[in-house]
XYZ file of C-alpha atoms in Angstrom:
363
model
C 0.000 0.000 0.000
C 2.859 2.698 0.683
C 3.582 2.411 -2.858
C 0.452 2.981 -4.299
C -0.504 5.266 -2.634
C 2.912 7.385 -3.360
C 2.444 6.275 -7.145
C -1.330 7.916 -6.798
C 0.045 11.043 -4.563
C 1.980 12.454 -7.602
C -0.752 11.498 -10.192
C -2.357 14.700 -9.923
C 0.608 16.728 -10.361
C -0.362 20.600 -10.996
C 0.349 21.983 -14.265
C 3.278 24.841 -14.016
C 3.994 28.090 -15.893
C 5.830 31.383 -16.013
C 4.477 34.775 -16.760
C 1.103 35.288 -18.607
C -2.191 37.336 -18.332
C -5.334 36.027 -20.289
C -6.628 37.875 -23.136
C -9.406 39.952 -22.260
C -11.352 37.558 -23.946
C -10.942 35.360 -21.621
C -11.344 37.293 -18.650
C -14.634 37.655 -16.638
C -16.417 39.385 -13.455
C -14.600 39.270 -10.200
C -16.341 36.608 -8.181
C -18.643 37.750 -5.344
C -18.160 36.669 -1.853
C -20.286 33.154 -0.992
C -22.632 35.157 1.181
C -23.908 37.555 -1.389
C -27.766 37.122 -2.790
C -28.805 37.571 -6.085
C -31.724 39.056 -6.991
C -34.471 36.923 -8.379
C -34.191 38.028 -11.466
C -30.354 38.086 -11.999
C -27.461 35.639 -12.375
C -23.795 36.315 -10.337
C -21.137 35.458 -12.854
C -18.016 34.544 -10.669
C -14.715 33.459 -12.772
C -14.834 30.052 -13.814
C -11.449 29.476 -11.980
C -12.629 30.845 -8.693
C -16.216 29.059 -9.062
C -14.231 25.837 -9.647
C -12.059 26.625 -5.965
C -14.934 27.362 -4.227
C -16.217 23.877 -4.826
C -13.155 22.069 -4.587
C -13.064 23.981 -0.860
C -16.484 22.903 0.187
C -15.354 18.732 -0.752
C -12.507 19.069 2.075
C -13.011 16.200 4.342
C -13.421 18.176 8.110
C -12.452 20.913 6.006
C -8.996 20.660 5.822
C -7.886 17.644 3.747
C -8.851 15.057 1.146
C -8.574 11.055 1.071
C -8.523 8.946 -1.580
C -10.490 5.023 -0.919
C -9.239 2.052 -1.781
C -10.748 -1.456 -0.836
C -13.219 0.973 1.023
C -10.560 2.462 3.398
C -10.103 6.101 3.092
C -6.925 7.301 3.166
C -4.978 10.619 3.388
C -4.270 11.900 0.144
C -1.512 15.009 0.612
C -0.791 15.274 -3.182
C -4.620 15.848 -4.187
C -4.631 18.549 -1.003
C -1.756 20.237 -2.085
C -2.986 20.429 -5.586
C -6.228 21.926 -3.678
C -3.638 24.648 -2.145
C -2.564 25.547 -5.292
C -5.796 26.164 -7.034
C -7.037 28.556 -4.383
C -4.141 30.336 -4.595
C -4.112 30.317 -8.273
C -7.966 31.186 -7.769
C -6.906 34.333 -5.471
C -9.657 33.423 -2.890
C -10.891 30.480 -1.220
C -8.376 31.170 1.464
C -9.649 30.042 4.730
C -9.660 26.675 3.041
C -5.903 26.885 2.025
C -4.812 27.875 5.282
C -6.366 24.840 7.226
C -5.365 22.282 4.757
C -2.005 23.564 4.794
C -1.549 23.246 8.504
C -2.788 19.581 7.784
C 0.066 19.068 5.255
C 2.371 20.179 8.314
C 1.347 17.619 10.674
C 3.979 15.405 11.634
C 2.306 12.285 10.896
C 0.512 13.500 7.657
C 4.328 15.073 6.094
C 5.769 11.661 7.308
C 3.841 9.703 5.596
C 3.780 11.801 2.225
C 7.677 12.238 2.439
C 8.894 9.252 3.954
C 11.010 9.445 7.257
C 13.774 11.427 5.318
C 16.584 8.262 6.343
C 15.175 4.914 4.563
C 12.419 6.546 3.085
C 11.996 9.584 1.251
C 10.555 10.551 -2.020
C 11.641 12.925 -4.600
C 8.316 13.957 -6.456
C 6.301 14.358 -3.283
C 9.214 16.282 -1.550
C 9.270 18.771 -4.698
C 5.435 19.066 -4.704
C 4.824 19.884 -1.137
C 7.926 22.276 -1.234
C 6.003 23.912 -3.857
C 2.888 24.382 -1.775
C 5.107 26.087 1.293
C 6.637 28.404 -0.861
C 3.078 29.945 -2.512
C 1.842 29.545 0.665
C 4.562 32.018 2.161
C 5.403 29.066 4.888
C 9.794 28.657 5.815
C 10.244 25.989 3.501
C 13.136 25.128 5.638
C 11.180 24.567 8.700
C 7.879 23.468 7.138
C 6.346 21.142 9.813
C 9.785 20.293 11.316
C 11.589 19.332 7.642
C 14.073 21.568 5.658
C 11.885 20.648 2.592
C 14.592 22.548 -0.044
C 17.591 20.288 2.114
C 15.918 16.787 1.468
C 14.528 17.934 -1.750
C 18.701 18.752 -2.666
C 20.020 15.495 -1.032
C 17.819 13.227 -3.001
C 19.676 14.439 -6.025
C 21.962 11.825 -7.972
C 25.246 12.412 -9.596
C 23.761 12.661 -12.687
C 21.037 14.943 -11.863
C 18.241 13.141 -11.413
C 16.097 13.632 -8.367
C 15.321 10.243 -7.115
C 13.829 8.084 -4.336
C 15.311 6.601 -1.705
C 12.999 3.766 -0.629
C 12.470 -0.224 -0.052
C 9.633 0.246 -2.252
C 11.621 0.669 -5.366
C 12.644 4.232 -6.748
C 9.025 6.085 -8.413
C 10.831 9.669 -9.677
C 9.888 10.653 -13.033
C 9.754 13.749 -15.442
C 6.783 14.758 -13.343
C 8.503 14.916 -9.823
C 11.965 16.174 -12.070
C 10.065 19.316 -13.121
C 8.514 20.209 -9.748
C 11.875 19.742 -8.315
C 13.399 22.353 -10.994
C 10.555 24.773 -10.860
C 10.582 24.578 -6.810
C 14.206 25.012 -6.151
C 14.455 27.585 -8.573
C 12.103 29.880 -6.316
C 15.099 29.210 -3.576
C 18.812 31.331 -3.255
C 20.026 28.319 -4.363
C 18.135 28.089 -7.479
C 17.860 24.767 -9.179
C 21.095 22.379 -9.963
C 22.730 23.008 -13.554
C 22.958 19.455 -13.699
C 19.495 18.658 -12.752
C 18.029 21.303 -15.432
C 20.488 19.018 -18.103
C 19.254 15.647 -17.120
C 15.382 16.875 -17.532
C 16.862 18.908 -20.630
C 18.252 15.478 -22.077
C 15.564 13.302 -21.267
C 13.676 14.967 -24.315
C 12.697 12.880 -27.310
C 13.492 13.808 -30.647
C 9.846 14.705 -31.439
C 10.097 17.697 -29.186
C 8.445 15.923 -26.431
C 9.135 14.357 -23.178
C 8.068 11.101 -21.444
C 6.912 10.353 -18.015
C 9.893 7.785 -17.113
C 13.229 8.096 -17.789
C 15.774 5.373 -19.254
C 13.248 3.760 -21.204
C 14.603 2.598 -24.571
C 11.951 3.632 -26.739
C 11.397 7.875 -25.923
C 7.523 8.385 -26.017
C 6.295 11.793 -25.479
C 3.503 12.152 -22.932
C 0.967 15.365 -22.934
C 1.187 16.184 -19.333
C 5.042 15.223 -18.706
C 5.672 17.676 -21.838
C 3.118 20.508 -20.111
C 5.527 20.475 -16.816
C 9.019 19.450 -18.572
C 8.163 22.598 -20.822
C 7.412 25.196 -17.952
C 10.025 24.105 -15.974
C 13.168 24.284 -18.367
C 11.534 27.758 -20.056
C 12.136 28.990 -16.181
C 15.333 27.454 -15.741
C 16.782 29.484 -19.197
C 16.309 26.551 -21.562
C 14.073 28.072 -23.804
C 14.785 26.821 -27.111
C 13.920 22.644 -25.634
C 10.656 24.249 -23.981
C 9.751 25.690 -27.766
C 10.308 22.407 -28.882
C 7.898 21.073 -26.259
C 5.535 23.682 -27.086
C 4.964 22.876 -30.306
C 4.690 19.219 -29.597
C 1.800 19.899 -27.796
C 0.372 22.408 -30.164
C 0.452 19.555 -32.502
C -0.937 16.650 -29.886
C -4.127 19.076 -29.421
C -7.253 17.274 -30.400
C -10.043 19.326 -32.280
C -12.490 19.820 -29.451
C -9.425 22.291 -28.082
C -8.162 19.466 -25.305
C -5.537 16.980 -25.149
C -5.816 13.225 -24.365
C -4.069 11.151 -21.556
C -0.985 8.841 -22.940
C -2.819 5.707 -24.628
C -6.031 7.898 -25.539
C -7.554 9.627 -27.309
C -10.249 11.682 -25.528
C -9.529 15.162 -23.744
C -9.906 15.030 -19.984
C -9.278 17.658 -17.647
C -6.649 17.080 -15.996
C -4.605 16.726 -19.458
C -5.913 19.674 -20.778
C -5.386 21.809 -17.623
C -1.573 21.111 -17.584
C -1.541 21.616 -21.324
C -3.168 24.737 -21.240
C -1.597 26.379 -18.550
C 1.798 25.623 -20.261
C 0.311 26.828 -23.421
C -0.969 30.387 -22.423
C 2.383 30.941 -20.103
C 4.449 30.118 -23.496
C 2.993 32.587 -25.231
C 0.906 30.244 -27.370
C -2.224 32.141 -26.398
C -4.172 30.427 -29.523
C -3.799 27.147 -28.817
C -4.022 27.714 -24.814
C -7.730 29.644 -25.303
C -8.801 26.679 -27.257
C -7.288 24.744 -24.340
C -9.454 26.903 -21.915
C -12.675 27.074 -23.710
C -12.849 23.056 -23.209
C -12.199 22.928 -19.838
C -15.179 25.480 -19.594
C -16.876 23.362 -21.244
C -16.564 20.540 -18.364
C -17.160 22.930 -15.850
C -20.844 22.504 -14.311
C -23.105 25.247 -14.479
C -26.326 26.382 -13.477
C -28.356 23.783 -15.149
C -26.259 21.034 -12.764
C -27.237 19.804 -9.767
C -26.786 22.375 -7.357
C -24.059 20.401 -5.510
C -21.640 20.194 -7.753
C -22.037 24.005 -9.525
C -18.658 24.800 -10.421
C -16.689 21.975 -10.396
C -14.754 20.557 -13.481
C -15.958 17.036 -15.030
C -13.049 14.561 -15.837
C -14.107 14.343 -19.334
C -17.280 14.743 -21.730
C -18.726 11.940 -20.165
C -20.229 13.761 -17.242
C -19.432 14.452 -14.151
C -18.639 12.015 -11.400
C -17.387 12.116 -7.375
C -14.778 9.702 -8.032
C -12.900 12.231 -10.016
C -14.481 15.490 -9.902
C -11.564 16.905 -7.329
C -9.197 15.593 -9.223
C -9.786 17.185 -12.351
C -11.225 20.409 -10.951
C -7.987 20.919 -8.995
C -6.018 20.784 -12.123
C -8.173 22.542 -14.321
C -8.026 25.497 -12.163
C -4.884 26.130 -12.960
C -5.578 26.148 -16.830
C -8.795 28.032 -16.298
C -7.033 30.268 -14.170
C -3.352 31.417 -15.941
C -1.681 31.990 -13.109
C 2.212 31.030 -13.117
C 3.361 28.738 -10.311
C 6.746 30.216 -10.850
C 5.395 32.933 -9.278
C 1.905 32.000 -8.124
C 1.651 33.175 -4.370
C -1.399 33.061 -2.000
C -1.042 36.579 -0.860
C -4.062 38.624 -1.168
C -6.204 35.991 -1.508
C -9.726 36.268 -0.815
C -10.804 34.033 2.148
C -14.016 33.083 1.290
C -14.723 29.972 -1.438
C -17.347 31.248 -4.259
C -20.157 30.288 -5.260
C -21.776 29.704 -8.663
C -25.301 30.970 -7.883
C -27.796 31.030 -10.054
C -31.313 32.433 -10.794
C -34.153 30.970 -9.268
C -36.321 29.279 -11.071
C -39.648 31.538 -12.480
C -42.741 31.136 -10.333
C -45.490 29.460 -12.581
């Protein structure tokens, strides 16, 4: 179970960019606090990233966490609440929320068991994430619930670059946890390892994309490692390999405006939010509002149940529980162009929004 539930940790790894502002096509009205009525008569528009927040803060369990069930045990699942921290930051509100589920992440026994004990066991993709989360959180990374997150983070780097597990379950890094790692350290004095920006910088195949694991004799691009690998050498000065990657994906996008999960072909969320988010902060502003305008698409509106207004359905199937947080916590990120390079929860609103909608006409 440890490594499954490490392996499903870093599955919903948040999408990452640099420096962009949506068109102002793209933009809409500031969202109004949860408490505010609406008039009979009249809809409140709030942005479909901070509508999308709001409900992905109301699905905390006890309001500061999520867990993931498997054999019907629920368990703690840090890498879906720290992709929750994100979004709300990316969302600017939804605050109160962030704040209690990062003090969760802190816990001893919660950062233990996402992190490993830091001496047999520790783990270089969930390391990177959470160290991530501190920093746009505003949190001493190098005190962050007792561990020097940037410290372990550094120490679990090889020789040859590679940030990788130390474990008895078998070593899980990848191109997912490698671009975190870059992207993370580079928001640190230290900045990110010259030889750890190469061996991500390397790993890329000679289609312009870049795969999930690394050493694999056959190179196979991958949609969402390419979204990350992209963002995180284009912030690292390697801009000419994150071009490259950009255009892969340009290329990879299907013709409803989203992008399919390796072995697929059918957009989902989570795929499109890391695509699009890497998209719009390269510049490609085209492609990434095509990228957008599906994930708005998922998102479920006023003629939805009113329980699940706002949230972000996996994939054109409909929505369902089992992955609605998932997806919604990545496709904030797309919906919402905000860079985690820079992404920080100060000023955030503290209340989560809510879509609300006209009531129906009296008959």
């Amino acid at each position: 179970m440890p490594a499954l539930r490490r392996t499903l940790g870093l599955l919903a790894i948040p999408a990452l960019a640099l420096a962009t502002v949506l068109p102002a096509a793209a933009a809409h009205a500031a969202p109004a606090p949860a408490t505010s009525a609406p008039a009979a008569s009249a809809s409140v528009t709030v942005r479909p990233d901070a509508a999308a927040a709001g409900w992905l803060a109301r699905q905390l369990v006890d309001g500061d966490h999520f867990e993931s069930v498997f054999n019907g045990t629920a368990y703690p699942d840090q890498g879906l609440t720290v992709d929750a921290v994100l979004a709300f930051a990316a969302s600017h509100g939804s605050d109160l929320a962030a704040a209690k589920a990062t003090a969760w992440l802190a816990k001893p026994e919660i950062i233990s068991g996402y992190l490993g004990d830091g001496t047999t066991e520790a783990y270089a993709g969930a390391t990177a994430k959470l160290l991530l989360a501190a920093e746009v959180r505003g949190e001493n990374p190098a005190s962050f619930g007792g561990v020097d997150l940037p410290a372990r983070l550094r120490s679990l780097r090889t020789a040859e670059g590679r940030f990788s597990d130390r474990s008895q379950w078998g070593d899980y890094s990848n191109a997912f946890g490698q671009s975190l790692a870059l992207i993370a350290l580079h928001r640190t004095p230290g900045d990110a390892p010259a030889v750890a920006v190469d061996y991500l910088a390397n790993s890329q195949c000679a289609d312009g994309g870049f795969p999930v694991a690394f050493g694999q004799t056959t190179c196979a691009s991958d949609a969402d490692a390419t979204a990350l690998a992209v963002q995180a050498l284009a912030a690292t000065g390697r801009t000419a390999k994150a071009n490259a990657g950009l255009t892969w994906l340009t290329t990879h996008q299907n013709a409803d405006g989203g992008f399919a999960a390796a072995g697929a072909t059918a957009s989902n969320a989570n795929t499109t939010g890391l695509a699009t988010q890497a998209l719009l902060a390269g510049g490609h502003f085209g492609a990434g509002l095509k990228g957008w305008s599906r994930l708005v698409k998922l998102q479920q509106g006023c003629a939805a149940d009113p329980a699940v207004r706002g949230a972000v359905a996996y994939d054109a199937t409909g929505f369902t529980a089992g992955t609605g947080a998932r997806a919604t916590a990545q496709a904030v990120l797309g919906l919402a162009g905000t860079p985690l390079a820079t992404l920080s929860a100060a000023g955030a609103r503290p209340d989560a929004p809510t879509l609300l909608c006209p009531a129906p006409a009296v008959r």
